[in-house]
mmCIF file of C-alpha atoms in Angstrom:
data_model
loop_
_atom_site.group_PDB
_atom_site.id
_atom_site.type_symbol
_atom_site.label_atom_id
_atom_site.label_comp_id
_atom_site.label_asym_id
_atom_site.label_seq_id
_atom_site.Cartn_x
_atom_site.Cartn_y
_atom_site.Cartn_z
ATOM 1 C CA ARG A 205 139.209 132.321 90.891
ATOM 2 C CA ILE A 206 135.947 133.831 89.619
ATOM 3 C CA PHE A 207 134.129 132.670 92.725
ATOM 4 C CA PHE A 208 136.565 134.206 95.196
ATOM 5 C CA PHE A 209 136.865 137.436 93.222
ATOM 6 C CA VAL A 210 133.107 138.004 93.118
ATOM 7 C CA ALA A 211 132.727 136.865 96.721
ATOM 8 C CA ARG A 212 135.237 139.528 97.700
ATOM 9 C CA LEU A 213 133.269 142.111 95.764
ATOM 10 C CA GLY A 214 130.131 140.963 97.524
ATOM 11 C CA GLN A 215 131.686 141.513 100.942
ATOM 12 C CA HIS A 216 130.843 145.205 100.670
ATOM 13 C CA ARG A 217 127.238 144.376 101.600
ATOM 14 C CA TRP A 218 128.304 143.239 105.082
ATOM 15 C CA GLU A 219 131.078 145.821 105.617
ATOM 16 C CA ASP A 220 130.762 149.121 107.409
ATOM 17 C CA PRO A 221 129.509 151.686 104.846
ATOM 18 C CA ALA A 222 131.235 154.510 106.688
ATOM 19 C CA ARG A 223 134.587 152.705 106.515
ATOM 20 C CA SER A 224 134.044 152.045 102.832
ATOM 21 C CA ARG A 225 133.551 155.751 102.175
ATOM 22 C CA SER A 226 136.591 156.803 104.189
ATOM 23 C CA ASP A 227 138.955 154.039 103.018
ATOM 24 C CA PRO A 228 139.512 153.966 99.224
ATOM 25 C CA ALA A 229 140.832 150.414 99.474
ATOM 26 C CA MET A 230 137.426 149.270 100.722
ATOM 27 C CA ARG A 231 135.417 150.861 97.911
ATOM 28 C CA ARG A 232 133.537 148.481 95.611
ATOM 29 C CA PRO A 233 131.473 148.999 92.453
ATOM 30 C CA ASN A 234 127.887 150.026 93.096
ATOM 31 C CA TRP A 235 126.459 146.924 91.414
ATOM 32 C CA ALA A 236 128.300 144.704 93.882
ATOM 33 C CA ALA A 237 127.023 146.756 96.793
ATOM 34 C CA ALA A 238 123.393 146.388 95.771
ATOM 35 C CA PRO A 239 121.383 144.658 98.549
ATOM 36 C CA GLY A 240 121.145 140.928 98.036
ATOM 37 C CA LEU A 241 123.273 140.878 94.862
ATOM 38 C CA GLY A 242 126.882 140.134 95.883
ATOM 39 C CA ARG A 243 126.603 136.685 97.467
ATOM 40 C CA PRO A 244 123.970 135.239 95.064
ATOM 41 C CA LEU A 245 126.028 136.488 92.109
ATOM 42 C CA ALA A 246 129.150 134.800 93.440
ATOM 43 C CA VAL A 247 127.294 131.537 93.964
ATOM 44 C CA ALA A 248 125.745 131.723 90.493
ATOM 45 C CA LEU A 249 129.115 132.305 88.809
ATOM 46 C CA PHE A 250 130.678 129.507 90.825
ATOM 47 C CA ALA A 251 127.927 127.091 89.695
ATOM 48 C CA ALA A 252 128.302 128.246 86.092
ATOM 49 C CA ALA A 253 132.052 127.611 86.253
ATOM 50 C CA LEU A 254 131.443 124.063 87.472
ATOM 51 C CA CYS A 255 128.955 123.414 84.681
ATOM 52 C CA THR A 256 130.931 124.915 81.765
ATOM 53 C CA VAL A 257 134.527 123.812 82.565
ATOM 54 C CA PRO A 258 134.608 119.998 82.402
ATOM 55 C CA ALA A 259 137.281 118.144 84.304
ATOM 56 C CA ALA A 260 140.070 116.868 82.087
ATOM 57 C CA GLY A 261 139.768 113.125 81.525
ATOM 58 C CA THR A 262 142.711 110.778 81.534
ATOM 59 C CA VAL A 263 143.565 107.609 79.663
ATOM 60 C CA HIS A 264 145.787 105.115 81.446
ATOM 61 C CA LEU A 265 148.206 103.155 79.265
ATOM 62 C CA GLU A 266 149.951 100.198 80.904
ATOM 63 C CA VAL A 267 152.883 98.452 79.233
ATOM 64 C CA TYR A 268 154.670 95.501 80.817
ATOM 65 C CA TYR A 269 157.421 94.379 78.488
ATOM 66 C CA GLY A 270 160.019 91.633 78.449
ATOM 67 C CA PRO A 271 163.489 93.181 78.838
ATOM 68 C CA TYR A 272 164.950 90.363 76.706
ATOM 69 C CA CYS A 273 161.963 89.834 74.419
ATOM 70 C CA PRO A 274 162.241 90.482 70.649
ATOM 71 C CA ASN A 275 158.463 90.873 70.327
ATOM 72 C CA SER A 276 158.564 93.609 72.971
ATOM 73 C CA ALA A 277 161.401 95.335 71.126
ATOM 74 C CA SER A 278 159.497 95.330 67.857
ATOM 75 C CA TYR A 279 156.204 96.490 69.375
ATOM 76 C CA LEU A 280 157.583 99.257 71.570
ATOM 77 C CA SER A 281 159.878 100.713 68.932
ATOM 78 C CA VAL A 282 156.960 101.044 66.506
ATOM 79 C CA ASN A 283 153.966 101.777 68.754
ATOM 80 C CA LEU A 284 155.297 103.582 71.809
ATOM 81 C CA ARG A 285 157.589 106.159 70.292
ATOM 82 C CA PRO A 286 154.822 108.115 68.467
ATOM 83 C CA LEU A 287 153.013 108.601 71.781
ATOM 84 C CA LEU A 288 156.082 110.274 73.276
ATOM 85 C CA THR A 289 156.100 113.044 70.670
ATOM 86 C CA ALA A 290 152.376 113.510 70.032
ATOM 87 C CA LYS A 291 151.777 115.418 73.302
ATOM 88 C CA ILE A 292 148.322 113.878 73.717
ATOM 89 C CA PRO A 293 146.556 115.544 76.673
ATOM 90 C CA GLY A 294 145.245 113.333 79.447
ATOM 91 C CA LEU A 295 147.532 110.379 78.706
ATOM 92 C CA VAL A 296 149.187 108.796 81.758
ATOM 93 C CA VAL A 297 151.478 105.796 81.543
ATOM 94 C CA THR A 298 152.627 102.826 83.573
ATOM 95 C CA MET A 299 155.598 101.144 81.921
ATOM 96 C CA LEU A 300 157.713 98.489 83.604
ATOM 97 C CA PRO A 301 160.016 95.655 82.572
ATOM 98 C CA TYR A 302 158.332 92.324 83.250
ATOM 99 C CA ALA A 303 160.678 89.690 84.687
ATOM 100 C CA LEU A 304 158.406 87.253 86.501
ATOM 101 C CA ASP A 305 158.953 83.500 86.426
ATOM 102 C CA PRO A 306 155.929 82.178 84.479
ATOM 103 C CA ARG A 307 155.856 78.999 86.606
ATOM 104 C CA SER A 308 155.719 80.687 90.004
ATOM 105 C CA GLY A 309 154.456 84.154 89.103
ATOM 106 C CA GLU A 310 157.298 85.645 91.157
ATOM 107 C CA MET A 311 160.640 87.198 90.336
ATOM 108 C CA PRO A 312 163.585 84.779 90.307
ATOM 109 C CA LYS A 313 166.305 85.131 92.920
ATOM 110 C CA PRO A 314 168.537 86.998 92.314
ATOM 111 C CA CYS A 315 167.059 89.367 89.794
ATOM 112 C CA PRO A 316 168.672 91.477 88.396
ATOM 113 C CA SER A 317 171.568 89.089 87.969
ATOM 114 C CA ARG A 318 174.700 88.649 85.900
ATOM 115 C CA THR A 319 173.377 85.588 84.116
ATOM 116 C CA PRO A 320 173.868 86.288 80.413
ATOM 117 C CA GLU A 321 171.109 85.916 77.852
ATOM 118 C CA THR A 322 168.278 86.026 80.393
ATOM 119 C CA PRO A 323 165.661 88.662 81.291
ATOM 120 C CA CYS A 324 167.217 89.116 84.733
ATOM 121 C CA GLY A 325 170.652 89.457 83.163
ATOM 122 C CA VAL A 326 169.599 92.608 81.273
ATOM 123 C CA LEU A 327 167.137 93.988 83.839
ATOM 124 C CA ALA A 328 169.436 96.307 85.790
ATOM 125 C CA ALA A 329 169.544 99.197 83.305
ATOM 126 C CA PRO A 330 165.800 99.559 82.598
ATOM 127 C CA LEU A 331 165.012 98.946 86.264
ATOM 128 C CA CYS A 332 167.275 101.825 87.267
ATOM 129 C CA ALA A 333 165.655 104.049 84.633
ATOM 130 C CA LEU A 334 161.987 103.293 85.339
ATOM 131 C CA GLN A 335 161.789 102.203 88.983
ATOM 132 C CA PRO A 336 162.137 105.776 90.361
ATOM 133 C CA PHE A 337 158.747 106.551 88.782
ATOM 134 C CA VAL A 338 156.919 103.488 90.154
ATOM 135 C CA SER A 339 155.451 105.237 93.196
ATOM 136 C CA SER A 340 153.808 107.871 90.972
ATOM 137 C CA MET A 341 152.614 105.527 88.215
ATOM 138 C CA PRO A 342 150.438 106.029 86.289
ATOM 139 C CA HIS A 343 152.663 108.987 85.518
ATOM 140 C CA GLU A 344 152.123 111.831 83.077
ATOM 141 C CA LEU A 345 154.592 112.029 80.212
ATOM 142 C CA SER A 346 156.908 114.508 81.888
ATOM 143 C CA PRO A 347 160.299 115.146 80.247
ATOM 144 C CA ASP A 348 162.187 112.980 82.763
ATOM 145 C CA PHE A 349 159.727 110.109 82.366
ATOM 146 C CA VAL A 350 159.878 110.348 78.574
ATOM 147 C CA HIS A 351 163.684 110.207 78.744
ATOM 148 C CA ALA A 352 163.491 107.079 80.888
ATOM 149 C CA ILE A 353 161.054 105.424 78.458
ATOM 150 C CA LYS A 354 163.193 106.296 75.438
ATOM 151 C CA PHE A 355 166.249 104.859 77.153
ATOM 152 C CA SER A 356 164.403 101.659 78.022
ATOM 153 C CA VAL A 357 163.276 101.146 74.416
ATOM 154 C CA CYS A 358 166.782 101.811 73.104
ATOM 155 C CA ASP A 359 168.280 99.418 75.651
ATOM 156 C CA LEU A 360 165.664 96.769 74.831
ATOM 157 C CA ILE A 361 166.456 96.864 71.106
ATOM 158 C CA ARG A 362 170.102 96.148 71.889
ATOM 159 C CA ALA A 363 169.539 93.639 74.690
ATOM 160 C CA ARG A 364 166.832 91.514 73.083
ATOM 161 C CA HIS A 365 167.209 87.849 72.327
ATOM 162 C CA GLY A 366 168.094 87.025 68.744
ATOM 163 C CA ALA A 367 169.616 90.404 67.909
ATOM 164 C CA PRO A 368 172.083 90.301 64.980
ATOM 165 C CA VAL A 369 175.780 90.062 65.793
ATOM 166 C CA SER A 370 176.187 93.683 64.713
ATOM 167 C CA VAL A 371 173.790 94.804 67.480
ATOM 168 C CA THR A 372 175.698 94.586 70.751
ATOM 169 C CA HIS A 373 174.717 95.310 74.357
ATOM 170 C CA THR A 374 177.918 96.455 76.034
ATOM 171 C CA GLN A 375 178.402 99.126 78.695
ATOM 172 C CA ALA A 376 179.306 101.515 75.896
ATOM 173 C CA ASP A 377 176.046 100.690 74.110
ATOM 174 C CA ILE A 378 174.026 101.270 77.288
ATOM 175 C CA ALA A 379 175.834 104.572 77.802
ATOM 176 C CA ALA A 380 175.064 105.584 74.200
ATOM 177 C CA CYS A 381 171.379 104.837 74.777
ATOM 178 C CA ALA A 382 171.449 106.954 77.943
ATOM 179 C CA HIS A 383 173.083 109.900 76.180
ATOM 180 C CA SER A 384 170.713 109.767 73.188
ATOM 181 C CA ALA A 385 167.664 109.555 75.483
ATOM 182 C CA GLY A 386 168.777 112.347 77.813
ATOM 183 C CA VAL A 387 169.315 110.112 80.866
ATOM 184 C CA ASN A 388 172.153 110.833 83.300
ATOM 185 C CA TRP A 389 174.630 108.064 82.539
ATOM 186 C CA ASP A 390 176.723 108.524 85.682
ATOM 187 C CA ALA A 391 173.664 108.127 87.918
ATOM 188 C CA LEU A 392 172.368 105.195 85.878
ATOM 189 C CA HIS A 393 175.723 103.416 85.872
ATOM 190 C CA GLY A 394 176.074 103.855 89.621
ATOM 191 C CA CYS A 395 172.595 102.423 90.162
ATOM 192 C CA MET A 396 173.117 99.354 87.988
ATOM 193 C CA ALA A 397 175.791 97.876 90.257
ATOM 194 C CA GLY A 398 173.418 97.140 93.135
ATOM 195 C CA VAL A 399 169.847 97.852 92.112
ATOM 196 C CA GLU A 400 167.127 95.720 93.700
ATOM 197 C CA PRO A 401 163.410 95.607 92.846
ATOM 198 C CA THR A 402 161.335 97.563 95.339
ATOM 199 C CA PRO A 403 158.158 96.152 96.928
ATOM 200 C CA GLU A 404 156.129 98.687 94.916
ATOM 201 C CA TYR A 405 157.627 97.390 91.691
ATOM 202 C CA THR A 406 157.042 93.710 92.447
ATOM 203 C CA THR A 407 153.503 94.455 93.676
ATOM 204 C CA LYS A 408 152.600 96.207 90.414
ATOM 205 C CA LEU A 409 153.945 93.280 88.410
ATOM 206 C CA ALA A 410 152.029 90.769 90.539
ATOM 207 C CA LEU A 411 148.778 92.694 90.133
ATOM 208 C CA ALA A 412 149.288 92.974 86.382
ATOM 209 C CA ASN A 413 150.108 89.276 86.175
ATOM 210 C CA LYS A 414 146.729 88.385 87.692
ATOM 211 C CA ARG A 415 144.928 90.295 84.938
ATOM 212 C CA LEU A 416 146.698 88.650 82.003
ATOM 213 C CA PRO A 417 144.681 86.411 79.697
ATOM 214 C CA PRO A 418 146.211 82.952 79.286
ATOM 215 C CA SER A 419 148.746 82.127 76.577
ATOM 216 C CA LYS A 420 149.732 85.696 75.744
ATOM 217 C CA MET A 421 153.181 86.916 74.747
ATOM 218 C CA ALA A 422 154.855 90.066 76.032
ATOM 219 C CA PRO A 423 154.493 92.967 75.874
ATOM 220 C CA PHE A 424 151.286 93.043 77.901
ATOM 221 C CA VAL A 425 149.312 96.194 77.144
ATOM 222 C CA PHE A 426 146.236 97.647 78.860
ATOM 223 C CA VAL A 427 144.274 100.796 78.001
ATOM 224 C CA ASN A 428 142.058 101.941 80.872
ATOM 225 C CA GLY A 429 142.333 98.467 82.349
ATOM 226 C CA GLN A 430 141.294 96.676 79.155
ATOM 227 C CA PHE A 431 143.784 94.188 77.704
ATOM 228 C CA ILE A 432 144.970 95.170 74.207
ATOM 229 C CA GLU A 433 146.418 92.671 71.762
ATOM 230 C CA ASN A 434 150.007 93.539 70.899
ATOM 231 C CA THR A 435 149.353 92.571 67.284
ATOM 232 C CA GLU A 436 147.219 95.704 66.801
ATOM 233 C CA PRO A 437 148.371 99.326 66.421
ATOM 234 C CA LEU A 438 148.335 101.176 69.734
ATOM 235 C CA LEU A 439 147.815 104.796 68.702
ATOM 236 C CA PRO A 440 144.256 104.301 67.333
ATOM 237 C CA LYS A 441 143.294 102.589 70.606
ATOM 238 C CA ILE A 442 144.623 105.517 72.644
ATOM 239 C CA CYS A 443 142.900 108.099 70.459
ATOM 240 C CA ALA A 444 139.600 106.212 70.605
ATOM 241 C CA ALA A 445 139.792 106.312 74.404
ATOM 242 C CA ILE A 446 140.812 109.993 74.452
ATOM 243 C CA GLY A 447 137.981 111.074 72.172
ATOM 244 C CA LYS A 448 138.108 113.869 69.625
ATOM 245 C CA ASP A 449 141.415 115.661 70.113
ATOM 246 C CA ALA A 450 143.514 117.748 67.730
ATOM 247 C CA ALA A 451 146.820 116.198 68.851
ATOM 248 C CA CYS A 452 145.437 112.705 68.313
ATOM 249 C CA GLU A 453 144.060 113.617 64.897
ATOM 250 C CA ALA A 454 147.434 114.997 63.809
ATOM 251 C CA ALA A 455 149.266 111.964 65.176
ATOM 252 C CA LEU A 456 146.863 109.560 63.487
ATOM 253 C CA SER A 457 147.216 111.378 60.156
ATOM 254 C CA TYR A 458 150.965 111.112 60.347
ATOM 255 C CA TYR A 459 150.755 107.494 61.493
ATOM 256 C CA ARG A 460 148.657 106.502 58.476
ATOM 257 C CA LEU A 461 150.915 108.332 56.032
ATOM 258 C CA TYR A 462 154.075 106.928 57.598
ATOM 259 C CA SER A 463 152.649 103.397 57.456
ATOM 260 C CA ALA A 464 151.775 103.877 53.804
ATOM 261 C CA ALA A 465 155.259 105.180 53.073
ATOM 262 C CA GLU A 466 156.839 102.211 54.834
ATOM 263 C CA GLN A 467 154.722 99.779 52.829
ATOM 264 C CA ALA A 468 155.732 101.473 49.586
ATOM 265 C CA ILE A 469 159.485 101.212 50.276
ATOM 266 C CA PRO A 470 161.250 97.853 49.765
ATOM 267 C CA VAL A 471 162.635 96.475 53.022
ATOM 268 C CA GLY A 472 165.784 94.972 51.560
ATOM 269 C CA PRO A 473 168.115 94.835 48.565
ATOM 270 C CA PRO A 474 166.872 93.074 45.438
ATOM 271 C CA SER A 475 167.248 89.322 45.470
ATOM 272 C CA PRO A 476 168.359 87.293 42.441
ATOM 273 C CA THR A 477 164.691 86.826 41.596
ATOM 274 C CA GLY A 478 164.222 90.582 41.388
ATOM 275 C CA MET A 479 162.093 90.769 44.555
ATOM 276 C CA ALA A 480 163.047 92.718 47.680
ATOM 277 C CA ALA A 481 164.675 90.416 50.195
ATOM 278 C CA PRO A 482 163.433 90.700 53.807
ATOM 279 C CA LEU A 483 165.770 92.119 56.415
ATOM 280 C CA SER A 484 166.069 91.718 60.147
ATOM 281 C CA PHE A 485 164.389 94.300 62.377
ATOM 282 C CA GLU A 486 167.585 96.350 62.750
ATOM 283 C CA GLY A 487 168.443 95.945 59.073
ATOM 284 C CA ALA A 488 165.011 97.186 58.106
ATOM 285 C CA LEU A 489 165.416 100.198 60.364
ATOM 286 C CA GLN A 490 168.787 101.068 58.878
ATOM 287 C CA SER A 491 167.695 100.710 55.252
ATOM 288 C CA GLN A 492 164.292 102.390 55.624
ATOM 289 C CA ALA A 493 164.909 105.150 58.133
ATOM 290 C CA ALA A 494 165.971 108.016 55.872
ATOM 291 C CA LEU A 495 163.698 107.118 52.931
ATOM 292 C CA ALA A 496 160.599 106.379 55.010
ATOM 293 C CA ALA A 497 161.048 109.459 57.151
ATOM 294 C CA ALA A 498 161.591 111.740 54.152
ATOM 295 C CA ALA A 499 158.671 110.240 52.242
ATOM 296 C CA ALA A 500 156.315 110.422 55.202
ATOM 297 C CA PHE A 501 157.392 113.980 55.980
ATOM 298 C CA SER A 502 156.776 115.135 52.394
ATOM 299 C CA VAL A 503 153.384 113.418 52.114
ATOM 300 C CA SER A 504 152.413 114.731 55.560
ATOM 301 C CA LEU A 505 153.079 118.305 54.433
ATOM 302 C CA VAL A 506 150.927 117.889 51.315
ATOM 303 C CA ALA A 507 148.096 116.310 53.306
ATOM 304 C CA ALA A 508 148.334 118.969 55.990
ATOM 305 C CA PHE A 509 147.925 121.842 53.542
ATOM 306 C CA LEU A 510 145.067 120.143 51.727
ATOM 307 C CA VAL A 511 143.087 118.773 54.657
ATOM 308 C CA PHE A 512 143.664 120.716 57.842
ATOM 309 C CA GLY A 513 142.570 124.196 58.813
ATOM 310 C CA SER A 514 145.209 126.741 59.814
ATOM 311 C CA GLN A 515 145.654 125.590 63.427
ATOM 312 C CA ARG A 516 145.403 121.873 62.655
ATOM 313 C CA ARG A 517 147.654 122.369 59.639
ATOM 314 C CA GLU A 518 150.329 123.935 61.811
ATOM 315 C CA ARG A 519 150.010 121.162 64.407
ATOM 316 C CA ALA A 520 150.195 118.424 61.767
ATOM 317 C CA CYS A 521 153.201 119.980 60.028
ATOM 318 C CA ARG A 522 155.024 120.484 63.308
ATOM 319 C CA TYR A 523 154.307 116.897 64.346
ATOM 320 C CA ALA A 524 155.515 115.531 61.013
ATOM 321 C CA ALA A 525 158.682 117.607 61.306
ATOM 322 C CA GLU A 526 159.370 116.407 64.841
ATOM 323 C CA GLU A 527 158.851 112.802 63.760
ATOM 324 C CA TYR A 528 161.246 113.338 60.856
ATOM 325 C CA ILE A 529 163.963 114.514 63.226
ATOM 326 C CA ARG A 530 163.172 111.696 65.655
ATOM 327 C CA VAL A 531 163.495 108.959 63.052
ATOM 328 C CA ARG A 532 166.653 110.452 61.615
ATOM 329 C CA SER A 533 168.298 110.911 65.013
ATOM 330 C CA ASP A 534 167.130 107.578 66.442
ATOM 331 C CA GLU A 535 168.692 105.629 63.608
ATOM 332 C CA GLY A 536 172.033 107.417 63.548
ATOM 333 C CA PHE A 537 171.336 110.288 61.139
ATOM 334 C CA GLU A 538 171.817 113.080 63.654
ATOM 335 C CA GLU A 539 174.198 115.089 61.502
ATOM 336 C CA GLY A 540 172.306 117.322 59.149
ATOM 337 C CA ALA A 541 168.836 116.399 60.444
ATOM 338 C CA GLN A 542 168.077 119.940 61.600
ATOM 339 C CA ALA A 543 169.409 121.447 58.386
ATOM 340 C CA SER A 544 167.322 119.011 56.335
ATOM 341 C CA LEU A 545 164.218 119.965 58.312
ATOM 342 C CA GLU A 546 164.827 123.679 57.718
ATOM 343 C CA ARG A 547 165.171 123.085 53.972
#
């Protein structure tokens, strides 16, 4: 914009002086009309703009998860959700359900299918949610894409192998996940009846499959093409690739405090020995959600006021508040979450 504005000013040097005097619209400031000044000034400003405004870098996160895999459910619910609310600039994402036959490296036929308790048997819903974005992946975290990711994680938690009897995966459950994630249930339900994997989808899976180290368990995670172990926290890896960024710093601060709060809260009711008894993944979520969220939110506020400057403090507090609402709403505490935040 600077270049074209100054270039326009510099045009006075090559215009008819008489026309400039008679036509007010053609008048230009005297400094722009000085011989030899207009065009060199425009070029100089253009070069300065190129040198002082760096191009925004991007970090590409790839996640290929098993739609029936309990390890994928655990990893995504803990590591992916914070990235959806942190608003980290420059982050683009490829996320797809991985349903390849490990023996052949190809998708079974048919897939999706109606075979219960198999990856292909639960593939239809996440495929309908995520496949529309395949052609533009890696995709920025636009609202529609975030809704599709949230739905896929919710659906995965309910569909996964080994889920407790209390965690079902019925049409009503899939619809509830769609409504909570902001996905159009009517469109999703209509798609599920006859969805087929597109060539773009299968090609992306095949290319990812060739890059996998041997003997690894889903989900398969890459950051800028580098394979990341799914036993390690994801957010620090993303922030290290992004570089120094206020949104990442706020997210990391909250992440550390939330992890500390989770470790300080017992994960189950006392056992006869007096120790906290371990719970299943869903049981842990239900018992910890309100306490961990409230504790992390309170500690985050204290840390924010003590550590951050005014702008970072506001960002950290806002992020902690959004995470508080997210945890409360995700685990069934929607009623009163907003009122609790305001208090």
